[in-house]
Amino acid sequence: SGDQIIIPCVIHVVYANATENISDAQVQSQIDRLNKDFGATNSDYDNTPSEFQSVRSGDTKLRFEILEIRRFSDSRDTWGTNDAVKYEYPPVEPERVLNMWVADIGGGILGYAQFPGGSLATDGVVMSPQYFGDATATGGSNFYLSAPFDRGRTATHEVGHWLNLRHIWGDGNCSADDFVSDTPVAGNPNYGCPSAGTNSCPSSPGNDMFMNYMDYVDDACMFMFSAGQDNRMQATFANGGGREGFLL
Ligand code: ARG
Ligand code: ZN
Ligand code: CA
């Protein structure tokens, strides 16, 4: 219920070579992917197993728009996860703009995010260019993307963190929590494309919700948030939630 929340996005494309200077079309395909996934209009939404259909999120009413694409040529090859790229290319109005840096992180890392409540100077999400965009979009075969993380789900996952979502396994064993009650307890990340019925914590109720955007499976095998996760994301827009500036 309620109105849509429009999230303006500034995309900082920081490239060391022409390949990393991804096209406007590739950037747009990523924004389209976010709008589908957060709107529950993704074509794989109905792959959700019956055991989780009653708890999957519908439309989160969050929508993403490109405010500006900024391009920076930089000879640095990889940027790591210590926010160096953000200090070099500072965020634009982070209290009301989602800043995304597309730069080669290196080390096989797909992306990383800052939770609400952190320093504004480093607020936003970072993704390597080969994981930013949707190969299934029109023209997608011309994009610089690397399977099996070529459908734009890294950004869906990172924006989930940016809106306060934890990993589905709570980054710990079967005693660690993700602070969402409708995601069953899981004891470890899942990878690839797991079989139905995978259960990392058999002594707790429910199989792993490995098809959730906040697990580590392949892009083609994640296609839902839960209703509880939607509530947790919405709470960030309330007073004190850290993202209230996006409502002004
Ligand atoms: N490892 C990254 C993180 O923890 C992103 C994982 C994204 N997974 C994917 N299938 N695209 O933030
Ligand atoms: Zn993550
Ligand atoms: Ca849970």
PDB file of C-alpha atoms and ligand atoms in Angstrom:
ATOM      1  CA  SER A   1       0.000   0.000   0.000  1.00  0.00           C
ATOM      2  CA  GLY A   2       1.040   3.623  -0.307  1.00  0.00           C
ATOM      3  CA  ASP A   3       2.715   5.524  -3.089  1.00  0.00           C
ATOM      4  CA  GLN A   4       5.763   4.641  -5.070  1.00  0.00           C
ATOM      5  CA  ILE A   5       9.093   5.896  -3.817  1.00  0.00           C
ATOM      6  CA  ILE A   6      11.264   7.107  -6.677  1.00  0.00           C
ATOM      7  CA  ILE A   7      14.975   6.655  -6.039  1.00  0.00           C
ATOM      8  CA  PRO A   8      17.126   8.909  -8.257  1.00  0.00           C
ATOM      9  CA  CYS A   9      20.419   7.260  -9.163  1.00  0.00           C
ATOM     10  CA  VAL A  10      23.798   8.695 -10.136  1.00  0.00           C
ATOM     11  CA  ILE A  11      25.987   6.076 -11.807  1.00  0.00           C
ATOM     12  CA  HIS A  12      29.741   6.701 -11.690  1.00  0.00           C
ATOM     13  CA  VAL A  13      31.385   4.593 -14.404  1.00  0.00           C
ATOM     14  CA  VAL A  14      35.110   4.473 -13.563  1.00  0.00           C
ATOM     15  CA  TYR A  15      37.021   2.688 -16.291  1.00  0.00           C
ATOM     16  CA  ALA A  16      40.610   1.683 -16.988  1.00  0.00           C
ATOM     17  CA  ASN A  17      39.895   0.635 -20.582  1.00  0.00           C
ATOM     18  CA  ALA A  18      37.186   0.911 -23.233  1.00  0.00           C
ATOM     19  CA  THR A  19      35.573  -2.392 -22.258  1.00  0.00           C
ATOM     20  CA  GLU A  20      34.955  -1.229 -18.704  1.00  0.00           C
ATOM     21  CA  ASN A  21      33.389   1.988 -20.028  1.00  0.00           C
ATOM     22  CA  ILE A  22      30.046   0.213 -20.336  1.00  0.00           C
ATOM     23  CA  SER A  23      27.374   1.647 -22.618  1.00  0.00           C
ATOM     24  CA  ASP A  24      24.397   3.762 -21.618  1.00  0.00           C
ATOM     25  CA  ALA A  25      22.254   0.820 -22.787  1.00  0.00           C
ATOM     26  CA  GLN A  26      23.986  -1.527 -20.344  1.00  0.00           C
ATOM     27  CA  VAL A  27      23.463   0.956 -17.500  1.00  0.00           C
ATOM     28  CA  GLN A  28      19.798   1.321 -18.476  1.00  0.00           C
ATOM     29  CA  SER A  29      19.379  -2.472 -18.520  1.00  0.00           C
ATOM     30  CA  GLN A  30      20.518  -2.532 -14.887  1.00  0.00           C
ATOM     31  CA  ILE A  31      18.015   0.138 -13.865  1.00  0.00           C
ATOM     32  CA  ASP A  32      15.291  -1.791 -15.730  1.00  0.00           C
ATOM     33  CA  ARG A  33      16.297  -4.944 -13.853  1.00  0.00           C
ATOM     34  CA  LEU A  34      16.012  -3.136 -10.512  1.00  0.00           C
ATOM     35  CA  ASN A  35      12.555  -1.861 -11.414  1.00  0.00           C
ATOM     36  CA  LYS A  36      11.408  -5.341 -12.412  1.00  0.00           C
ATOM     37  CA  ASP A  37      12.842  -7.068  -9.349  1.00  0.00           C
ATOM     38  CA  PHE A  38      11.594  -4.462  -6.852  1.00  0.00           C
ATOM     39  CA  GLY A  39       8.233  -4.317  -8.662  1.00  0.00           C
ATOM     40  CA  ALA A  40       7.832  -8.125  -8.724  1.00  0.00           C
ATOM     41  CA  THR A  41       7.366  -7.915 -12.491  1.00  0.00           C
ATOM     42  CA  ASN A  42      10.496  -9.998 -13.181  1.00  0.00           C
ATOM     43  CA  SER A  43       9.652 -12.804 -15.595  1.00  0.00           C
ATOM     44  CA  ASP A  44      11.032 -15.461 -13.229  1.00  0.00           C
ATOM     45  CA  TYR A  45       8.933 -14.289 -10.243  1.00  0.00           C
ATOM     46  CA  ASP A  46       6.614 -17.255 -10.654  1.00  0.00           C
ATOM     47  CA  ASN A  47       9.488 -19.702 -10.280  1.00  0.00           C
ATOM     48  CA  THR A  48       9.047 -19.153  -6.546  1.00  0.00           C
ATOM     49  CA  PRO A  49       8.426 -22.616  -5.027  1.00  0.00           C
ATOM     50  CA  SER A  50       4.960 -23.190  -3.599  1.00  0.00           C
ATOM     51  CA  GLU A  51       6.379 -23.455  -0.071  1.00  0.00           C
ATOM     52  CA  PHE A  52       7.338 -19.756  -0.249  1.00  0.00           C
ATOM     53  CA  GLN A  53       4.562 -18.258  -2.371  1.00  0.00           C
ATOM     54  CA  SER A  54       2.610 -17.054   0.662  1.00  0.00           C
ATOM     55  CA  VAL A  55       5.576 -15.111   2.049  1.00  0.00           C
ATOM     56  CA  ARG A  56       7.097 -13.675  -1.107  1.00  0.00           C
ATOM     57  CA  SER A  57       7.014  -9.907  -1.481  1.00  0.00           C
ATOM     58  CA  GLY A  58       4.799  -8.316  -4.097  1.00  0.00           C
ATOM     59  CA  ASP A  59       5.560  -4.866  -5.492  1.00  0.00           C
ATOM     60  CA  THR A  60       7.825  -3.021  -3.043  1.00  0.00           C
ATOM     61  CA  LYS A  61       6.751   0.242  -4.774  1.00  0.00           C
ATOM     62  CA  LEU A  62      10.403   1.251  -4.968  1.00  0.00           C
ATOM     63  CA  ARG A  63      11.411   2.558  -8.379  1.00  0.00           C
ATOM     64  CA  PHE A  64      14.783   3.648  -9.746  1.00  0.00           C
ATOM     65  CA  GLU A  65      15.556   6.446 -12.198  1.00  0.00           C
ATOM     66  CA  ILE A  66      18.792   7.593 -13.777  1.00  0.00           C
ATOM     67  CA  LEU A  67      19.558  11.146 -12.713  1.00  0.00           C
ATOM     68  CA  GLU A  68      23.007  11.179 -14.322  1.00  0.00           C
ATOM     69  CA  ILE A  69      25.675   8.866 -15.692  1.00  0.00           C
ATOM     70  CA  ARG A  70      29.170  10.189 -14.920  1.00  0.00           C
ATOM     71  CA  ARG A  71      32.184   8.727 -16.712  1.00  0.00           C
ATOM     72  CA  PHE A  72      35.771   8.807 -15.449  1.00  0.00           C
ATOM     73  CA  SER A  73      38.855   7.404 -17.148  1.00  0.00           C
ATOM     74  CA  ASP A  74      41.343   6.227 -14.509  1.00  0.00           C
ATOM     75  CA  SER A  75      44.469   4.112 -14.960  1.00  0.00           C
ATOM     76  CA  ARG A  76      43.878   2.227 -11.694  1.00  0.00           C
ATOM     77  CA  ASP A  77      43.088  -1.423 -12.528  1.00  0.00           C
ATOM     78  CA  THR A  78      41.244  -2.555  -9.396  1.00  0.00           C
ATOM     79  CA  TRP A  79      39.695  -0.699  -6.469  1.00  0.00           C
ATOM     80  CA  GLY A  80      39.116  -3.264  -3.715  1.00  0.00           C
ATOM     81  CA  THR A  81      36.375  -2.873  -1.114  1.00  0.00           C
ATOM     82  CA  ASN A  82      37.859  -0.105   1.055  1.00  0.00           C
ATOM     83  CA  ASP A  83      35.821   2.721  -0.557  1.00  0.00           C
ATOM     84  CA  ALA A  84      38.818   4.166  -2.444  1.00  0.00           C
ATOM     85  CA  VAL A  85      36.652   4.677  -5.545  1.00  0.00           C
ATOM     86  CA  LYS A  86      34.146   6.701  -3.500  1.00  0.00           C
ATOM     87  CA  TYR A  87      36.810   9.030  -2.087  1.00  0.00           C
ATOM     88  CA  GLU A  88      38.268   9.520  -5.572  1.00  0.00           C
ATOM     89  CA  TYR A  89      34.845  10.163  -7.154  1.00  0.00           C
ATOM     90  CA  PRO A  90      32.598  11.492  -4.356  1.00  0.00           C
ATOM     91  CA  PRO A  91      28.872  10.761  -4.152  1.00  0.00           C
ATOM     92  CA  VAL A  92      26.310  13.267  -5.415  1.00  0.00           C
ATOM     93  CA  GLU A  93      23.775  14.361  -2.761  1.00  0.00           C
ATOM     94  CA  PRO A  94      23.767  10.967  -0.988  1.00  0.00           C
ATOM     95  CA  GLU A  95      20.982  12.000   1.394  1.00  0.00           C
ATOM     96  CA  ARG A  96      18.533  11.924  -1.540  1.00  0.00           C
ATOM     97  CA  VAL A  97      20.405  10.128  -4.349  1.00  0.00           C
ATOM     98  CA  LEU A  98      21.493   6.490  -4.625  1.00  0.00           C
ATOM     99  CA  ASN A  99      25.089   6.600  -5.834  1.00  0.00           C
ATOM    100  CA  MET A 100      26.348   3.565  -7.748  1.00  0.00           C
ATOM    101  CA  TRP A 101      29.992   3.156  -8.658  1.00  0.00           C
ATOM    102  CA  VAL A 102      30.728   0.800 -11.546  1.00  0.00           C
ATOM    103  CA  ALA A 103      34.420   0.035 -11.197  1.00  0.00           C
ATOM    104  CA  ASP A 104      36.508  -3.119 -11.219  1.00  0.00           C
ATOM    105  CA  ILE A 105      36.685  -4.239  -7.588  1.00  0.00           C
ATOM    106  CA  GLY A 106      38.985  -7.161  -8.385  1.00  0.00           C
ATOM    107  CA  GLY A 107      39.432 -10.392  -6.457  1.00  0.00           C
ATOM    108  CA  GLY A 108      36.341 -11.957  -8.027  1.00  0.00           C
ATOM    109  CA  ILE A 109      34.117  -9.706  -5.904  1.00  0.00           C
ATOM    110  CA  LEU A 110      30.819  -8.837  -7.556  1.00  0.00           C
ATOM    111  CA  GLY A 111      29.776  -5.878  -5.460  1.00  0.00           C
ATOM    112  CA  TYR A 112      29.512  -4.333  -1.996  1.00  0.00           C
ATOM    113  CA  ALA A 113      27.170  -1.936  -0.265  1.00  0.00           C
ATOM    114  CA  GLN A 114      26.871   0.391   2.717  1.00  0.00           C
ATOM    115  CA  PHE A 115      23.983  -0.109   5.150  1.00  0.00           C
ATOM    116  CA  PRO A 116      21.806   2.846   6.223  1.00  0.00           C
ATOM    117  CA  GLY A 117      23.274   4.992   8.998  1.00  0.00           C
ATOM    118  CA  GLY A 118      26.859   5.122   7.727  1.00  0.00           C
ATOM    119  CA  SER A 119      28.959   8.052   6.593  1.00  0.00           C
ATOM    120  CA  LEU A 120      27.377  10.031   3.768  1.00  0.00           C
ATOM    121  CA  ALA A 121      30.806  10.336   2.122  1.00  0.00           C
ATOM    122  CA  THR A 122      30.798   6.601   1.405  1.00  0.00           C
ATOM    123  CA  ASP A 123      27.095   5.921   0.996  1.00  0.00           C
ATOM    124  CA  GLY A 124      25.953   3.834  -1.966  1.00  0.00           C
ATOM    125  CA  VAL A 125      26.768   0.606  -3.781  1.00  0.00           C
ATOM    126  CA  VAL A 126      29.781  -0.520  -5.817  1.00  0.00           C
ATOM    127  CA  MET A 127      29.765  -3.172  -8.545  1.00  0.00           C
ATOM    128  CA  SER A 128      32.302  -4.437 -11.038  1.00  0.00           C
ATOM    129  CA  PRO A 129      31.276  -3.595 -14.628  1.00  0.00           C
ATOM    130  CA  GLN A 130      30.993  -7.205 -15.791  1.00  0.00           C
ATOM    131  CA  TYR A 131      28.244  -7.787 -13.191  1.00  0.00           C
ATOM    132  CA  PHE A 132      26.317  -4.546 -13.774  1.00  0.00           C
ATOM    133  CA  GLY A 133      23.536  -4.930 -16.343  1.00  0.00           C
ATOM    134  CA  ASP A 134      21.182  -7.515 -17.779  1.00  0.00           C
ATOM    135  CA  ALA A 135      22.309  -9.767 -20.623  1.00  0.00           C
ATOM    136  CA  THR A 136      18.686 -10.780 -21.248  1.00  0.00           C
ATOM    137  CA  ALA A 137      17.750  -7.187 -22.181  1.00  0.00           C
ATOM    138  CA  THR A 138      17.473  -6.067 -25.798  1.00  0.00           C
ATOM    139  CA  GLY A 139      21.019  -5.679 -27.114  1.00  0.00           C
ATOM    140  CA  GLY A 140      22.334  -7.613 -24.143  1.00  0.00           C
ATOM    141  CA  SER A 141      24.637  -9.784 -26.235  1.00  0.00           C
ATOM    142  CA  ASN A 142      26.714  -6.634 -26.868  1.00  0.00           C
ATOM    143  CA  PHE A 143      27.089  -5.841 -23.170  1.00  0.00           C
ATOM    144  CA  TYR A 144      30.224  -6.502 -21.107  1.00  0.00           C
ATOM    145  CA  LEU A 145      28.830  -9.100 -18.694  1.00  0.00           C
ATOM    146  CA  SER A 146      30.062 -12.322 -17.165  1.00  0.00           C
ATOM    147  CA  ALA A 147      27.813 -15.383 -16.658  1.00  0.00           C
ATOM    148  CA  PRO A 148      26.389 -16.643 -14.346  1.00  0.00           C
ATOM    149  CA  PHE A 149      26.170 -13.162 -12.805  1.00  0.00           C
ATOM    150  CA  ASP A 150      24.969 -11.437 -15.968  1.00  0.00           C
ATOM    151  CA  ARG A 151      21.332 -10.617 -15.205  1.00  0.00           C
ATOM    152  CA  GLY A 152      21.741  -7.620 -12.930  1.00  0.00           C
ATOM    153  CA  ARG A 153      20.990  -9.403  -9.685  1.00  0.00           C
ATOM    154  CA  THR A 154      24.183  -8.184  -8.032  1.00  0.00           C
ATOM    155  CA  ALA A 155      22.697  -4.679  -7.971  1.00  0.00           C
ATOM    156  CA  THR A 156      19.364  -6.051  -6.707  1.00  0.00           C
ATOM    157  CA  HIS A 157      21.299  -7.740  -3.867  1.00  0.00           C
ATOM    158  CA  GLU A 158      23.450  -4.679  -3.098  1.00  0.00           C
ATOM    159  CA  VAL A 159      20.472  -2.310  -3.064  1.00  0.00           C
ATOM    160  CA  GLY A 160      18.877  -4.799  -0.654  1.00  0.00           C
ATOM    161  CA  HIS A 161      21.848  -4.252   1.687  1.00  0.00           C
ATOM    162  CA  TRP A 162      21.672  -0.486   1.116  1.00  0.00           C
ATOM    163  CA  LEU A 163      18.068  -0.754   2.389  1.00  0.00           C
ATOM    164  CA  ASN A 164      19.217  -2.666   5.489  1.00  0.00           C
ATOM    165  CA  LEU A 165      18.754  -6.282   4.390  1.00  0.00           C
ATOM    166  CA  ARG A 166      21.192  -8.891   5.724  1.00  0.00           C
ATOM    167  CA  HIS A 167      22.204 -12.085   4.008  1.00  0.00           C
ATOM    168  CA  ILE A 168      19.596 -14.785   4.296  1.00  0.00           C
ATOM    169  CA  TRP A 169      21.901 -16.912   6.519  1.00  0.00           C
ATOM    170  CA  GLY A 170      22.612 -13.981   8.847  1.00  0.00           C
ATOM    171  CA  ASP A 171      26.352 -14.265   8.080  1.00  0.00           C
ATOM    172  CA  GLY A 172      26.692 -17.028  10.632  1.00  0.00           C
ATOM    173  CA  ASN A 173      25.568 -20.522  11.596  1.00  0.00           C
ATOM    174  CA  CYS A 174      22.020 -21.684  12.366  1.00  0.00           C
ATOM    175  CA  SER A 175      21.976 -19.369  15.410  1.00  0.00           C
ATOM    176  CA  ALA A 176      22.622 -16.215  13.369  1.00  0.00           C
ATOM    177  CA  ASP A 177      19.624 -14.099  12.407  1.00  0.00           C
ATOM    178  CA  ASP A 178      18.832 -11.933   9.392  1.00  0.00           C
ATOM    179  CA  PHE A 179      16.223 -10.051  11.505  1.00  0.00           C
ATOM    180  CA  VAL A 180      13.417 -11.099   9.142  1.00  0.00           C
ATOM    181  CA  SER A 181      10.925 -13.610  10.511  1.00  0.00           C
ATOM    182  CA  ASP A 182       9.559 -15.051   7.251  1.00  0.00           C
ATOM    183  CA  THR A 183      12.948 -16.103   5.862  1.00  0.00           C
ATOM    184  CA  PRO A 184      13.708 -19.524   7.348  1.00  0.00           C
ATOM    185  CA  VAL A 185      16.903 -19.895   9.356  1.00  0.00           C
ATOM    186  CA  ALA A 186      19.859 -20.880   7.169  1.00  0.00           C
ATOM    187  CA  GLY A 187      23.367 -21.799   8.297  1.00  0.00           C
ATOM    188  CA  ASN A 188      25.416 -20.930   5.237  1.00  0.00           C
ATOM    189  CA  PRO A 189      25.191 -19.296   1.816  1.00  0.00           C
ATOM    190  CA  ASN A 190      24.008 -21.308  -1.177  1.00  0.00           C
ATOM    191  CA  TYR A 191      25.794 -21.212  -4.523  1.00  0.00           C
ATOM    192  CA  GLY A 192      25.052 -22.143  -8.108  1.00  0.00           C
ATOM    193  CA  CYS A 193      21.490 -23.288  -8.618  1.00  0.00           C
ATOM    194  CA  PRO A 194      20.520 -25.503  -5.665  1.00  0.00           C
ATOM    195  CA  SER A 195      17.895 -28.253  -5.712  1.00  0.00           C
ATOM    196  CA  ALA A 196      14.489 -27.750  -4.172  1.00  0.00           C
ATOM    197  CA  GLY A 197      14.397 -28.787  -0.540  1.00  0.00           C
ATOM    198  CA  THR A 198      17.940 -27.668   0.317  1.00  0.00           C
ATOM    199  CA  ASN A 199      18.005 -27.195   4.087  1.00  0.00           C
ATOM    200  CA  SER A 200      21.152 -26.062   5.905  1.00  0.00           C
ATOM    201  CA  CYS A 201      19.451 -26.033   9.339  1.00  0.00           C
ATOM    202  CA  PRO A 202      17.217 -29.137   9.538  1.00  0.00           C
ATOM    203  CA  SER A 203      16.502 -28.599  13.239  1.00  0.00           C
ATOM    204  CA  SER A 204      14.836 -25.229  12.475  1.00  0.00           C
ATOM    205  CA  PRO A 205      11.545 -24.930  10.559  1.00  0.00           C
ATOM    206  CA  GLY A 206      11.635 -24.372   6.809  1.00  0.00           C
ATOM    207  CA  ASN A 207      13.931 -25.151   3.911  1.00  0.00           C
ATOM    208  CA  ASP A 208      16.503 -22.577   2.792  1.00  0.00           C
ATOM    209  CA  MET A 209      14.956 -19.712   0.819  1.00  0.00           C
ATOM    210  CA  PHE A 210      17.953 -19.919  -1.512  1.00  0.00           C
ATOM    211  CA  MET A 211      16.061 -18.260  -4.400  1.00  0.00           C
ATOM    212  CA  ASN A 212      16.010 -15.048  -2.361  1.00  0.00           C
ATOM    213  CA  TYR A 213      17.991 -12.084  -3.725  1.00  0.00           C
ATOM    214  CA  MET A 214      19.954 -12.000  -0.453  1.00  0.00           C
ATOM    215  CA  ASP A 215      21.509 -15.457  -0.906  1.00  0.00           C
ATOM    216  CA  TYR A 216      24.620 -16.105  -3.081  1.00  0.00           C
ATOM    217  CA  VAL A 217      23.113 -18.237  -5.877  1.00  0.00           C
ATOM    218  CA  ASP A 218      23.501 -17.538  -9.614  1.00  0.00           C
ATOM    219  CA  ASP A 219      21.549 -14.625 -11.089  1.00  0.00           C
ATOM    220  CA  ALA A 220      19.178 -16.971 -12.938  1.00  0.00           C
ATOM    221  CA  CYS A 221      18.321 -18.770  -9.699  1.00  0.00           C
ATOM    222  CA  MET A 222      17.331 -15.805  -7.474  1.00  0.00           C
ATOM    223  CA  PHE A 223      14.003 -14.095  -8.091  1.00  0.00           C
ATOM    224  CA  MET A 224      12.280 -12.928  -4.907  1.00  0.00           C
ATOM    225  CA  PHE A 225      12.339 -10.856  -1.729  1.00  0.00           C
ATOM    226  CA  SER A 226      10.098 -11.928   1.148  1.00  0.00           C
ATOM    227  CA  ALA A 227       7.269  -9.793   2.575  1.00  0.00           C
ATOM    228  CA  GLY A 228       9.284  -9.419   5.780  1.00  0.00           C
ATOM    229  CA  GLN A 229      12.242  -8.119   3.818  1.00  0.00           C
ATOM    230  CA  ASP A 230       9.945  -5.626   2.080  1.00  0.00           C
ATOM    231  CA  ASN A 231       8.819  -4.378   5.514  1.00  0.00           C
ATOM    232  CA  ARG A 232      12.417  -4.070   6.665  1.00  0.00           C
ATOM    233  CA  MET A 233      13.323  -2.058   3.545  1.00  0.00           C
ATOM    234  CA  GLN A 234      10.258   0.203   3.911  1.00  0.00           C
ATOM    235  CA  ALA A 235      11.262   0.948   7.517  1.00  0.00           C
ATOM    236  CA  THR A 236      14.425   2.669   6.286  1.00  0.00           C
ATOM    237  CA  PHE A 237      12.283   5.455   4.806  1.00  0.00           C
ATOM    238  CA  ALA A 238      10.617   6.240   8.149  1.00  0.00           C
ATOM    239  CA  ASN A 239      12.043   8.825  10.558  1.00  0.00           C
ATOM    240  CA  GLY A 240      15.374   7.550  11.884  1.00  0.00           C
ATOM    241  CA  GLY A 241      15.546   4.772   9.311  1.00  0.00           C
ATOM    242  CA  GLY A 242      18.436   6.346   7.457  1.00  0.00           C
ATOM    243  CA  ARG A 243      16.782   6.752   4.059  1.00  0.00           C
ATOM    244  CA  GLU A 244      14.116   9.298   5.016  1.00  0.00           C
ATOM    245  CA  GLY A 245      15.778  11.922   2.794  1.00  0.00           C
ATOM    246  CA  PHE A 246      14.428  10.070  -0.248  1.00  0.00           C
ATOM    247  CA  LEU A 247      10.855  11.019   0.669  1.00  0.00           C
ATOM    248  CA  LEU A 248      11.479  14.794   0.629  1.00  0.00           C
TER     249      LEU A 248
HETATM  250  N1  ARG B   1      28.983 -11.124  -2.852  1.00  0.00           N
HETATM  251  C1  ARG B   1      28.220  -9.944  -3.007  1.00  0.00           C
HETATM  252  C2  ARG B   1      27.706  -9.404  -1.659  1.00  0.00           C
HETATM  253  O1  ARG B   1      27.719 -10.084  -0.660  1.00  0.00           O
HETATM  254  C3  ARG B   1      27.118 -10.048  -4.065  1.00  0.00           C
HETATM  255  C4  ARG B   1      26.473 -11.348  -4.362  1.00  0.00           C
HETATM  256  C5  ARG B   1      25.479 -11.205  -5.506  1.00  0.00           C
HETATM  257  N2  ARG B   1      24.976 -12.458  -6.043  1.00  0.00           N
HETATM  258  C6  ARG B   1      24.538 -12.616  -7.302  1.00  0.00           C
HETATM  259  N3  ARG B   1      24.029 -13.754  -7.715  1.00  0.00           N
HETATM  260  N4  ARG B   1      24.593 -11.669  -8.181  1.00  0.00           N
HETATM  261  O2  ARG B   1      27.263  -8.287  -1.527  1.00  0.00           O
HETATM  262 ZN    ZN B   2      25.757  -9.375   0.153  1.00  0.00          ZN
HETATM  263 CA    CA B   3      14.932 -15.167   9.065  1.00  0.00          CA
END
